[in-house]
CSV table of C-alpha atoms in Angstrom, one decimal:
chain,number,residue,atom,x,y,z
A,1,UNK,CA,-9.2,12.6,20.7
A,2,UNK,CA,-9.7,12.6,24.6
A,3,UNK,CA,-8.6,8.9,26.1
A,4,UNK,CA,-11.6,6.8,27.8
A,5,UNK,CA,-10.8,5.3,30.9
A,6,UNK,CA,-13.4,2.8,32.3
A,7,UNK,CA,-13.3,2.0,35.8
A,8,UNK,CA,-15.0,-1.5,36.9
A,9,UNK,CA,-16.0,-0.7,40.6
A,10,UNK,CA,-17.0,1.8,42.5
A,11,UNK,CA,-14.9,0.9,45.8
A,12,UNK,CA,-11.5,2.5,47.6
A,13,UNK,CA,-9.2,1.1,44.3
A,14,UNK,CA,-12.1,2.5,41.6
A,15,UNK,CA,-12.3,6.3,43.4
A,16,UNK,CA,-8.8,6.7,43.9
A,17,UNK,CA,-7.5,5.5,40.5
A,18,UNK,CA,-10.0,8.4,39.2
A,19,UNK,CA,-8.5,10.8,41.7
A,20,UNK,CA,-5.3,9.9,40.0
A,21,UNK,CA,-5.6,9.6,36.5
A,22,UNK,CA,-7.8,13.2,36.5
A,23,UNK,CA,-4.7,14.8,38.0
A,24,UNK,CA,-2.7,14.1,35.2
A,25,UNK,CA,-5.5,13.9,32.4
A,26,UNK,CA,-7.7,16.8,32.3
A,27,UNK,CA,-9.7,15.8,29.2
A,28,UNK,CA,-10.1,12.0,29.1
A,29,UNK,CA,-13.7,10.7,29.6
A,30,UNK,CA,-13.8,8.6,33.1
A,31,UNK,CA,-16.6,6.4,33.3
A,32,UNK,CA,-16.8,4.9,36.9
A,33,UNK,CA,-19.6,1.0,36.7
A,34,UNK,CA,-20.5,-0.5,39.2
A,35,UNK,CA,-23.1,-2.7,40.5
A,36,UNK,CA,-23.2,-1.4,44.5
A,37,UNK,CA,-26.7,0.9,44.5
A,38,UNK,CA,-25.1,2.6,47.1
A,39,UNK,CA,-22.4,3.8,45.4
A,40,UNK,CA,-19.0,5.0,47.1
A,41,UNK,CA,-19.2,4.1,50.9
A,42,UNK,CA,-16.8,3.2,53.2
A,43,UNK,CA,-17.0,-0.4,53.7
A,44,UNK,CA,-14.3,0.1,56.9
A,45,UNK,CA,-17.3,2.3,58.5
A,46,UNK,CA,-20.1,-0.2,58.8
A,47,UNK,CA,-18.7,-1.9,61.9
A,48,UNK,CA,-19.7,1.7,63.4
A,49,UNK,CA,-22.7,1.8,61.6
A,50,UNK,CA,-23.7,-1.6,63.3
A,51,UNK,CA,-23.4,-0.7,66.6
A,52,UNK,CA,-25.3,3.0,66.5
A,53,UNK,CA,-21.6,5.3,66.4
A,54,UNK,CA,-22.2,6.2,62.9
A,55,UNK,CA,-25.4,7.3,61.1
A,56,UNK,CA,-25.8,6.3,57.7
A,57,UNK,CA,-24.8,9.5,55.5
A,58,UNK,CA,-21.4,9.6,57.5
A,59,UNK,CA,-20.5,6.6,55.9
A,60,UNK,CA,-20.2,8.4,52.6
A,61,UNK,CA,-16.2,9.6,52.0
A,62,UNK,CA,-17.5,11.6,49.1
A,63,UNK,CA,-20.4,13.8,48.3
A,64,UNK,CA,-21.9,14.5,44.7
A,65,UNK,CA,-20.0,17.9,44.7
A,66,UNK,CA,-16.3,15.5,44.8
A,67,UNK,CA,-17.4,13.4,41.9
A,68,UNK,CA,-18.7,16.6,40.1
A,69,UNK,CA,-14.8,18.2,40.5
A,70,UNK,CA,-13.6,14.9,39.2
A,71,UNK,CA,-15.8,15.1,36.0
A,72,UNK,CA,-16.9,11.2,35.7
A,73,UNK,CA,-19.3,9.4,35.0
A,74,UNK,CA,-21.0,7.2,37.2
A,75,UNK,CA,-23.1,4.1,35.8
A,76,UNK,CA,-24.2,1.6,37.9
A,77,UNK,CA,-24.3,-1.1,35.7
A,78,UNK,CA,-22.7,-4.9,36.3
A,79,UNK,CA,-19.9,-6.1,34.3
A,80,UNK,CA,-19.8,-9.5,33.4
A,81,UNK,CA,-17.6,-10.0,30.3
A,82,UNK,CA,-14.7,-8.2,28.7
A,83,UNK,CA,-13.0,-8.7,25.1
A,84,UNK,CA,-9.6,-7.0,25.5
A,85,UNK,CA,-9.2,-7.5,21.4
A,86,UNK,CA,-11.9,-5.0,20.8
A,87,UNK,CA,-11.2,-2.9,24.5
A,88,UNK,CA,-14.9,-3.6,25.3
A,89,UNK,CA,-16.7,-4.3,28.1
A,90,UNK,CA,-19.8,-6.2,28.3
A,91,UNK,CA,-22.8,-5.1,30.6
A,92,UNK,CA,-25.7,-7.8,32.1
A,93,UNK,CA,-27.8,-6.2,29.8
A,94,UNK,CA,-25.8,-7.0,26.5
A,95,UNK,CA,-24.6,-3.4,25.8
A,96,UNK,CA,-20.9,-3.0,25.2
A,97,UNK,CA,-18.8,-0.4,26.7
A,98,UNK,CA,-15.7,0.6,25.0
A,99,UNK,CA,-12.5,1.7,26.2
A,100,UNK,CA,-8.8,2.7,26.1
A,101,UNK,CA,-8.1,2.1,29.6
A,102,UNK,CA,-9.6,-0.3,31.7
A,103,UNK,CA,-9.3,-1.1,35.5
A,104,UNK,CA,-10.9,-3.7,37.2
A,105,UNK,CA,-11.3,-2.8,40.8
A,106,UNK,CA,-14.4,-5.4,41.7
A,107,UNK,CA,-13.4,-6.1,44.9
A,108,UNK,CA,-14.5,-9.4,46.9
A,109,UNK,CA,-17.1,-11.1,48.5
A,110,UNK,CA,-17.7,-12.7,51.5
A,111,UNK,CA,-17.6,-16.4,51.1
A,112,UNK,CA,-21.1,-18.4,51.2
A,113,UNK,CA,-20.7,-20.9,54.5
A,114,UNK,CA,-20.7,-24.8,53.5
A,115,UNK,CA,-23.4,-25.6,56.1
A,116,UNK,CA,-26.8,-27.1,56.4
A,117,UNK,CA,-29.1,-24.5,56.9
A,118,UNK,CA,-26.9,-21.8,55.4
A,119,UNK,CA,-30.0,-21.0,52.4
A,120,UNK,CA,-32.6,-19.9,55.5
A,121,UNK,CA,-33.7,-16.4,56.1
A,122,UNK,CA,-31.2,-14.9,59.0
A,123,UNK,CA,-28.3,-15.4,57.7
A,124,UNK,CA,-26.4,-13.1,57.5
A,125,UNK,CA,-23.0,-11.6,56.3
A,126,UNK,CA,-21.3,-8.2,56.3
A,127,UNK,CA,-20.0,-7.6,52.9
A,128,UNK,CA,-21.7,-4.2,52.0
A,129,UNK,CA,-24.6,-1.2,53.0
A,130,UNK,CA,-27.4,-3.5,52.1
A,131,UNK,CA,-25.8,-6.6,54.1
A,132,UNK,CA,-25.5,-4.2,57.4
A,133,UNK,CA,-29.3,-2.8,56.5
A,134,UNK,CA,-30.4,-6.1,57.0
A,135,UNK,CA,-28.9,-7.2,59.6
A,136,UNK,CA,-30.1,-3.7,61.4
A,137,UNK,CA,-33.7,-4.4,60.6
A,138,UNK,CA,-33.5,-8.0,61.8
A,139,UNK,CA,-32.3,-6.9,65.1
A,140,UNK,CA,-35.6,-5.5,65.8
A,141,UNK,CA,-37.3,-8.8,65.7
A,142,UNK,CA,-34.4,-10.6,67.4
A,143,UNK,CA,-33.3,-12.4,70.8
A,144,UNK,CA,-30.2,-14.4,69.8
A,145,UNK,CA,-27.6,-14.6,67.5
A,146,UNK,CA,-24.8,-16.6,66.8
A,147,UNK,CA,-21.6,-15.5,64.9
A,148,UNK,CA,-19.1,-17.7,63.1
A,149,UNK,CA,-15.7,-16.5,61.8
A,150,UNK,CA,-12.0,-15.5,63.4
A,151,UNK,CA,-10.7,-12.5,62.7
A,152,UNK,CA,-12.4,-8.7,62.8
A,153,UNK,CA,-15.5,-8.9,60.3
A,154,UNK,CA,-16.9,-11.8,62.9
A,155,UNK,CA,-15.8,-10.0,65.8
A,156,UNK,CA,-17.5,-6.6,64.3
A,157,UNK,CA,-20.5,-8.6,63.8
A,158,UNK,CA,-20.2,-9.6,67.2
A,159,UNK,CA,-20.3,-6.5,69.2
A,160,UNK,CA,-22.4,-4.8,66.5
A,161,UNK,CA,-25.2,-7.1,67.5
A,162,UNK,CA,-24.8,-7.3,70.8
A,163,UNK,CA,-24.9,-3.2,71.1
A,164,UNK,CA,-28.6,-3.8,69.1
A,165,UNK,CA,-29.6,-5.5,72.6
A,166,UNK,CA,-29.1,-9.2,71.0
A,167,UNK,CA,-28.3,-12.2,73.1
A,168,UNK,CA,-25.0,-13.4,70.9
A,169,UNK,CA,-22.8,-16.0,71.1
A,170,UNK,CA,-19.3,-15.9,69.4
A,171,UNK,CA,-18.3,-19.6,68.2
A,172,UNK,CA,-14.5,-19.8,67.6
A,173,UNK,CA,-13.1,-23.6,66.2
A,174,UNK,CA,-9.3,-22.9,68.4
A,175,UNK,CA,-9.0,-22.5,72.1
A,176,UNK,CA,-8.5,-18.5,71.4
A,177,UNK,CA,-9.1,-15.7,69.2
A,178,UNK,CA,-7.3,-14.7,66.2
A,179,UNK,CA,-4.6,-17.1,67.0
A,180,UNK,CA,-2.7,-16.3,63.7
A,181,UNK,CA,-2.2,-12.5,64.5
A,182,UNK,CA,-2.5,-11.7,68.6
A,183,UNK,CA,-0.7,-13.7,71.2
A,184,UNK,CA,-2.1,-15.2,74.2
A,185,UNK,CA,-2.1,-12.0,76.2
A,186,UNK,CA,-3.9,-10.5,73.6
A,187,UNK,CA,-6.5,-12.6,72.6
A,188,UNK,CA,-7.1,-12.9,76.2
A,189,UNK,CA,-7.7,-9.1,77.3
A,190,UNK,CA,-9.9,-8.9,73.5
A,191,UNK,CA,-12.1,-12.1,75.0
A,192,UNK,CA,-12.7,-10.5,78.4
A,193,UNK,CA,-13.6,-7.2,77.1
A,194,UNK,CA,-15.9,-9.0,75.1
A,195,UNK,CA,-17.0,-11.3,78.0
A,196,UNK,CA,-17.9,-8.3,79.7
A,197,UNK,CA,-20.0,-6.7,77.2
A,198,UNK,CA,-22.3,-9.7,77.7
A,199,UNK,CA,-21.2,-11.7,74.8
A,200,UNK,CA,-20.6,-15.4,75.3
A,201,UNK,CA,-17.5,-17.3,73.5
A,202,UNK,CA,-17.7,-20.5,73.1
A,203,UNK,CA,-14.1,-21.9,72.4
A,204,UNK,CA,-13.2,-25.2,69.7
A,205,UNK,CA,-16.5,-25.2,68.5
A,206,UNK,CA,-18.0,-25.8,64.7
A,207,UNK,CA,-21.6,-25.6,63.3
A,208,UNK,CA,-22.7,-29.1,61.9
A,209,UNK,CA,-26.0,-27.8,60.9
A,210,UNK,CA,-28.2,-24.3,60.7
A,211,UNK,CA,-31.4,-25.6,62.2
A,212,UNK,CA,-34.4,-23.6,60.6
A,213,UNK,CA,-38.3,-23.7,61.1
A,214,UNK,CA,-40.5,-22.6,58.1
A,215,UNK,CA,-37.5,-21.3,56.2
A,216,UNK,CA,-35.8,-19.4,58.7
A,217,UNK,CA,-33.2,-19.8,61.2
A,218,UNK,CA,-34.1,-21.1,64.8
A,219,UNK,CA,-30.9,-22.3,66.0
A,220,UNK,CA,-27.3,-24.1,65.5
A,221,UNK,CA,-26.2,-27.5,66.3
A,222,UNK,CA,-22.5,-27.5,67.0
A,223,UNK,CA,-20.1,-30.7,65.7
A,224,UNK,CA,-20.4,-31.4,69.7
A,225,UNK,CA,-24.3,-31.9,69.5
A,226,UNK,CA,-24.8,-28.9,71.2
A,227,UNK,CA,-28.0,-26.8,70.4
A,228,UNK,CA,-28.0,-23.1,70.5
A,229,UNK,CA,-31.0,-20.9,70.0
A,230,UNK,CA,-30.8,-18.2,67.9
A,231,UNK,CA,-32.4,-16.0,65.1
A,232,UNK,CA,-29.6,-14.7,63.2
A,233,UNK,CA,-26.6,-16.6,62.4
A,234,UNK,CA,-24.1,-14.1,61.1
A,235,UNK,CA,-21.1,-15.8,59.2
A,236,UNK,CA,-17.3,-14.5,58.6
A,237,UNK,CA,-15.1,-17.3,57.6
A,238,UNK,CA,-13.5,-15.3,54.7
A,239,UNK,CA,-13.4,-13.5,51.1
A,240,UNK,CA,-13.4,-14.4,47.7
A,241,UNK,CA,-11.7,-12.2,44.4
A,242,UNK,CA,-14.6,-11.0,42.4
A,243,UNK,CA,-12.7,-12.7,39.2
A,244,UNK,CA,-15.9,-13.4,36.9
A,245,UNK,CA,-15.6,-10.9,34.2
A,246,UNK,CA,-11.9,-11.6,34.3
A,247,UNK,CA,-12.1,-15.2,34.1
A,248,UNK,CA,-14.5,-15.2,31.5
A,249,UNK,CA,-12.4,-13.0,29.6
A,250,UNK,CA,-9.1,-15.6,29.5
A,251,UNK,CA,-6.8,-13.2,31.6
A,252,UNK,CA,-3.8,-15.2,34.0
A,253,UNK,CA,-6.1,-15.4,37.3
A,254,UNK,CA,-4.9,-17.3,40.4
A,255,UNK,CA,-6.3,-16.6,43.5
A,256,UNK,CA,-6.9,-13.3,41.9
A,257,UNK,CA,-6.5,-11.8,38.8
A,258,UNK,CA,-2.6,-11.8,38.2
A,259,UNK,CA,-1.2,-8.2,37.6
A,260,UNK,CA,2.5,-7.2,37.5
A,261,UNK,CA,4.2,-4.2,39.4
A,262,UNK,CA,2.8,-2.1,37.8
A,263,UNK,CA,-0.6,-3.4,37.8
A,264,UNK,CA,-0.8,-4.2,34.7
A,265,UNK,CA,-2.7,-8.0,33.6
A,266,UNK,CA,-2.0,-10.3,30.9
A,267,UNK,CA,-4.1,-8.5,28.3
A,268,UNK,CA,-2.8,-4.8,27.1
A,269,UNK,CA,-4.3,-1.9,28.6
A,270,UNK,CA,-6.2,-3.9,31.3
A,271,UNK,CA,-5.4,-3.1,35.0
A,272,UNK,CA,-6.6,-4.3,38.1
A,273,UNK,CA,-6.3,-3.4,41.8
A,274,UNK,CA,-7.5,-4.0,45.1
A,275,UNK,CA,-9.2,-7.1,46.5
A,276,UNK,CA,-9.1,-8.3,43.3
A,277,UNK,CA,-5.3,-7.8,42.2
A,278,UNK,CA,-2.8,-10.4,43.0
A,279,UNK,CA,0.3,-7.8,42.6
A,280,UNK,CA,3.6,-9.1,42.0
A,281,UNK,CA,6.1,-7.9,44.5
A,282,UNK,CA,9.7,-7.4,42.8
A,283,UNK,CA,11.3,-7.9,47.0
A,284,UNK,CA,9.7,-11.2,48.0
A,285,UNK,CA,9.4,-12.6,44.4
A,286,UNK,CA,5.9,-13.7,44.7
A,287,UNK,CA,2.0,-12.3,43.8
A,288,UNK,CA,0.2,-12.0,46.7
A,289,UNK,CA,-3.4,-10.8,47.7
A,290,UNK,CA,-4.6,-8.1,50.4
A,291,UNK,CA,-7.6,-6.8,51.1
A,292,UNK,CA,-6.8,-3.7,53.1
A,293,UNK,CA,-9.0,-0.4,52.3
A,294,UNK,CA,-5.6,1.4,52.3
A,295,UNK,CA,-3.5,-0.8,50.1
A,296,UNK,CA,-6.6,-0.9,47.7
A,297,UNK,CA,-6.4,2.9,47.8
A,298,UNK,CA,-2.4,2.8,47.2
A,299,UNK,CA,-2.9,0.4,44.5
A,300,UNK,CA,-5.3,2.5,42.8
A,301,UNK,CA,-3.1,5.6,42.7
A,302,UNK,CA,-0.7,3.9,41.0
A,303,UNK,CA,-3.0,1.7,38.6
A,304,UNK,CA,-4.3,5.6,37.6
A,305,UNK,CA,-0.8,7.0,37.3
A,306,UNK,CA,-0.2,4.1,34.8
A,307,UNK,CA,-3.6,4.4,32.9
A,308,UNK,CA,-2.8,8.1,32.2
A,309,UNK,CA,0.6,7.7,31.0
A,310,UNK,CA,2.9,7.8,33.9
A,311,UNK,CA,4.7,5.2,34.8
A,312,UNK,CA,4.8,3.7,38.1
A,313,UNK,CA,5.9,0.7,40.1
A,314,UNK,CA,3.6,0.1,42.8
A,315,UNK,CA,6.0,-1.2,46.0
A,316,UNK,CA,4.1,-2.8,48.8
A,317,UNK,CA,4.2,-1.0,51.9
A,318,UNK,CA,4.8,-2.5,55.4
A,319,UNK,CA,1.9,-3.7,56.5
A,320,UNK,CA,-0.1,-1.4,58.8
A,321,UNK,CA,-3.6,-1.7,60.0
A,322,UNK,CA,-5.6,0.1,62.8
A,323,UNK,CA,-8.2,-1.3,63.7
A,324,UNK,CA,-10.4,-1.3,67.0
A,325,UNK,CA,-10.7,-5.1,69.3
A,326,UNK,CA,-13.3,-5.1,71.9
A,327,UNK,CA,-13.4,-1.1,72.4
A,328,UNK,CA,-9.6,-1.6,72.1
A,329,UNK,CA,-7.8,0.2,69.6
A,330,UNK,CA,-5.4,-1.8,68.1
A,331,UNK,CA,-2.5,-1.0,65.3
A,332,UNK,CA,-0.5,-4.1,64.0
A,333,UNK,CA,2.4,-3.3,61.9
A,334,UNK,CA,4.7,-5.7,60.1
A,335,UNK,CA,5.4,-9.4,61.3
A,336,UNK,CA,3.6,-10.6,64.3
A,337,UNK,CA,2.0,-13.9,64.2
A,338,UNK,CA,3.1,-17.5,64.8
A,339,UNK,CA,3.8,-18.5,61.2
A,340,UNK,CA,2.8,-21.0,59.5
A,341,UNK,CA,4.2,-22.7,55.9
A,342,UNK,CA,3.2,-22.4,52.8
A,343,UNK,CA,2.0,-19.7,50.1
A,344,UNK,CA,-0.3,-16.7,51.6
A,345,UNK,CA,-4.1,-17.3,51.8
A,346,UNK,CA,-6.7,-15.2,51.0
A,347,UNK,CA,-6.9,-12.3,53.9
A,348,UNK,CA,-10.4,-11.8,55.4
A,349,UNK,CA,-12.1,-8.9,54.5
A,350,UNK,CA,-10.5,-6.1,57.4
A,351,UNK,CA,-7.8,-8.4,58.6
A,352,UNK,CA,-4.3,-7.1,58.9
A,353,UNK,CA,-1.8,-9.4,57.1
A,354,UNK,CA,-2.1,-13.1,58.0
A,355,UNK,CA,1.7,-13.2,59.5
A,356,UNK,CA,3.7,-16.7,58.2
A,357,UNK,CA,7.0,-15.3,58.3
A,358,UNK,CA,9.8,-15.3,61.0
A,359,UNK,CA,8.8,-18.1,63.4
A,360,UNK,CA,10.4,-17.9,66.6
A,361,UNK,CA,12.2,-14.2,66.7
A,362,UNK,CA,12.2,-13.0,70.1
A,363,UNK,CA,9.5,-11.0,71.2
A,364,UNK,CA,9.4,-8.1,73.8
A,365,UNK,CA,6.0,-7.2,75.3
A,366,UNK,CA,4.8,-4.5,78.3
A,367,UNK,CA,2.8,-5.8,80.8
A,368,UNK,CA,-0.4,-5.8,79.5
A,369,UNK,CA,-3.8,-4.1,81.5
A,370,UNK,CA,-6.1,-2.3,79.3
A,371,UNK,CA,-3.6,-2.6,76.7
A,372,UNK,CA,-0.3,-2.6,75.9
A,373,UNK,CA,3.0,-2.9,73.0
A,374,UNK,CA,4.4,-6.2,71.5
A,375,UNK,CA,7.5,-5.8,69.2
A,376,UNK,CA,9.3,-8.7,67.4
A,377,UNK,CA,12.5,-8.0,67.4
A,378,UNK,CA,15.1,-9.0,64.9
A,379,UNK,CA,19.1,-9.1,64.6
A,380,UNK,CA,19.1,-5.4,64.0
A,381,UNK,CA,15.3,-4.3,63.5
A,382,UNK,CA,12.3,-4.5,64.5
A,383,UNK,CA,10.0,-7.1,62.4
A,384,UNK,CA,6.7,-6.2,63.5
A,385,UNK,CA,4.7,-4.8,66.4
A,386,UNK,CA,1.2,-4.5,68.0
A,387,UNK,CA,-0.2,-1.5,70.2
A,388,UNK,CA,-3.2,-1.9,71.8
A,389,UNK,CA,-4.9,0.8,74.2
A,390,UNK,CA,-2.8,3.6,74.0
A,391,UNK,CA,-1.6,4.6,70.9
A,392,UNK,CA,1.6,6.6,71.7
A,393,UNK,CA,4.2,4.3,70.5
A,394,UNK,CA,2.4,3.7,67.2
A,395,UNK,CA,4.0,5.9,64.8
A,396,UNK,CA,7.5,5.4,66.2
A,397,UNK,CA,6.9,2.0,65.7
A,398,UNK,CA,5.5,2.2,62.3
A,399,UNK,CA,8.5,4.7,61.5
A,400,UNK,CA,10.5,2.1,62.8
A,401,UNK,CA,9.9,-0.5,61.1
A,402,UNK,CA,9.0,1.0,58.0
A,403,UNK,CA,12.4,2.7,57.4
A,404,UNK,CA,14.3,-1.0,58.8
A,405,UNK,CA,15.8,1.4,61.2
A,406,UNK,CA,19.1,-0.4,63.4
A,407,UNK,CA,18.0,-0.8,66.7
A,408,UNK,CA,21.6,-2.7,68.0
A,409,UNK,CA,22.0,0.1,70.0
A,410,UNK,CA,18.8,-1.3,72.4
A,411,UNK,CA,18.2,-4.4,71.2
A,412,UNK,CA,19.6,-5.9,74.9
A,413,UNK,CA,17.2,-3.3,76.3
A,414,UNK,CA,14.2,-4.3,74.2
A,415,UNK,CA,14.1,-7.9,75.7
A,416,UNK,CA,15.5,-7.2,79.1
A,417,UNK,CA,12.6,-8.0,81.5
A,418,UNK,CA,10.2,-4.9,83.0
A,419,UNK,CA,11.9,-2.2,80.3
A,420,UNK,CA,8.6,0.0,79.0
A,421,UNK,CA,8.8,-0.9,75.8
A,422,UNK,CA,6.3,2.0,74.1
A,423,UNK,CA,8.9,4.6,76.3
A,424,UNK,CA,12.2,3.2,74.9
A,425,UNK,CA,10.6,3.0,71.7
A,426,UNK,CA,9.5,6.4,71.0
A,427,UNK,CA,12.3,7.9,73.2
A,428,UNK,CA,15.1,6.4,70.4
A,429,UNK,CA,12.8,7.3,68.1
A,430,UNK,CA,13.0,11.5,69.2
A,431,UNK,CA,16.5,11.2,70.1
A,432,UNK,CA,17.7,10.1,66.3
A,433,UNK,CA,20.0,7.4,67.8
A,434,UNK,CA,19.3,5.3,64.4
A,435,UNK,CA,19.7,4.6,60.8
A,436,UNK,CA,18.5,2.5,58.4
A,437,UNK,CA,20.1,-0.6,58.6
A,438,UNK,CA,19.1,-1.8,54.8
A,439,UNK,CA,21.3,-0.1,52.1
């Protein structure tokens, strides 16, 4: 009797965890649920569809044709309840849904702001299509906005309102952005890019209240007492695990639900992956979260490979993330931040890793104009880079570091003042002059 795999989510971990299992199952019954009316979108893609550089259908990585090939079935349909005793899932309308397989891919959401004023009509968040819909359609109407958050969903927010011909102000609580990721340097050229778009920053600054008139939003007052005007307030302070039907179920949840290498949670024949999955890495020893449209897609695979009967450990790459800061586009590989102590937080929605490792390695950086490369540099690899501008050192880099290659050979070079760094870089790179320095 064909095997039933049900799918909880219909996001990057859902789609590709079909992909796999359908390679190696021809005849098992994939049943994709979800609660998104959209469907299948690429959440990485409305940034673009904010500011006008993608229309709406682009946004769509599959058509009805690639879900036809993959023979599931798609039912939109919100999970909120699971008894792993009977492999059943139960729906918000009390059917039950049973299975042999199950995956829960659900994903995040973006975390409500605990503000005054946070209830009123404008405002706003970027979590998915009908988020970005609204905030498109409240443009119109619009003079001023204010955005709150750090990292890239507040600074997509940021320019995507501001190319909608919206007066917006960019409040961040430290003295620059993105502190935990980008240097000085960098946060600097990303701020006057951003300055010269029109946007104004407003440095170590908080919202006490969201000040509304009639239910909706009229302005901000900061900790400070100062009073902004605005219509929209659009908010990115972070993401939560979508953990309800797990939770209510009994599973070993943390910050997310807790899965082992190879994806698999504390009841039998329930998976999870993606936003969701806090994946147990056999290096480091520890369970960690990431919400990265390509490790959910990576974590997928291999949560179908399992599901179908193939065994496999999923390893955690190197983190690598391109992205694009202020027009600027950006790739950030490996270890790069400051560091800080403790256990790994939840990682905004977008974000590359938040970095908390290595403290005080040298770094190396280029001169920086329109851009530039910063590599930290270990005893005989490179921990971590970022590229921004020109991207011609990027996949050396990434190779790089990826394959702990032994840089000894240059390591003086690296952090000798004025060397071009993305020239050395790729030139060792071509010539071969390396090995990997792990065993």
């Amino acid at each position: 009797m064909p095997r039933r795999y049900v799918i909880v989510g219909l996001g990057a971990a859902g789609v590709a965890a079909a992909e796999a299992i359908r390679d190696i199952d021809a005849a098992g019954e994939i049943v994709l649920a979800g609660d998104d009316p959209h469907g299948y979108y690429s959440r990485p893609g409305l940034a673009y569809y904010l500011t006008g550089e993608m229309a709406e259908p682009w946004l769509a990585p599959f058509s009805a044709a690639d879900f036809r090939r993959l023979a599931v079935r798609r039912l939109q349909a919100r999970v909120v309840g699971l008894d792993s005793q009977a492999q059943q899932v139960e729906l918000e309308d009390g059917h039950r849904l049973a299975y042999d397989r199950l995956l829960l891919a659900t994903g995040s959401q973006a975390v409500a702001p605990p503000m005054p004023g946070s209830d009123l009509q404008g405002v706003v968040k970027l979590d998915d299509l009908a988020d970005a819909r609204d905030i498109l359609r409240r443009c119109r109407g619009a003079r001023a906005a204010v955005v709150v958050g750090g990292g890239i969903t507040a600074l997509e927010l940021a320019e995507g309102l501001n190319a909608r011909k919206v007066g917006t102000h960019y409040l961040l609580r430290q003295d620059r952005y993105w502190p935990g990721v980008l240097d000085e340097v960098e946060s600097g050229i990303v701020e006057q890019r951003l300055q010269k778009e029109g946007i104004r920053i407003h440095h170590h600054t908080e919202v006490a209240e969201i000040v509304g008139q009639k239910g909706r939003v009229r302005g901000v007052t900061t900790v400070a007492g100062q009073h902004i005007a605005c219509d929209i307030v659009a908010v990115a302070v972070g993401v939560r695990p979508r953990m309800e039907p797990a939770t209510a179920s009994g599973l070993k949840v943390d910050r997310g639900i807790l899965v082992d290498e190879y994806l698999q949670s504390s009841a039998p024949g329930v998976l999870a992956a993606g936003d969701v999955a806090q994946v147990f890495d056999p290096a480091s020893g520890r369970a960690g979260l990431d919400t990265l449209w390509g490790i959910a897609v990576g974590q997928g695979r291999a949560a179908g490979q399992n599901m179908a009967g193939e065994p496999v450990a999923y390893r955690k790459p190197v983190p690598f993330n391109v992205t694009r800061l202020a027009g600027l586009t950006t790739t950030i590989i490996g270890t790069v931040g400051r560091g800080r102590d403790g256990d790994l937080p939840g990682i905004a929605r977008g974000d590359s890793e938040t970095w908390r490792h290595h403290p005080g390695l040298p770094a190396a950086q280029d001169a920086f104009e329109v851009g530039g490369v910063r590599v930290l540099v270990g005893e005989k690899t490179l921990l971590g880079a970022v590229v921004m501008g020109a991207q011609a050192a990027s996949r050396p880099l990434q190779a790089l570091i990826t394959r702990q290659a032994d840089i000894s050979s240059i390591r003086e070079e690296l952090l000798r003042p004025g060397v071009r760094l993305g020239e050395l870089v790729t030139r060792f790179w071509n010539d071969g002059r390396w090995h990997d320095a792990a065993p």
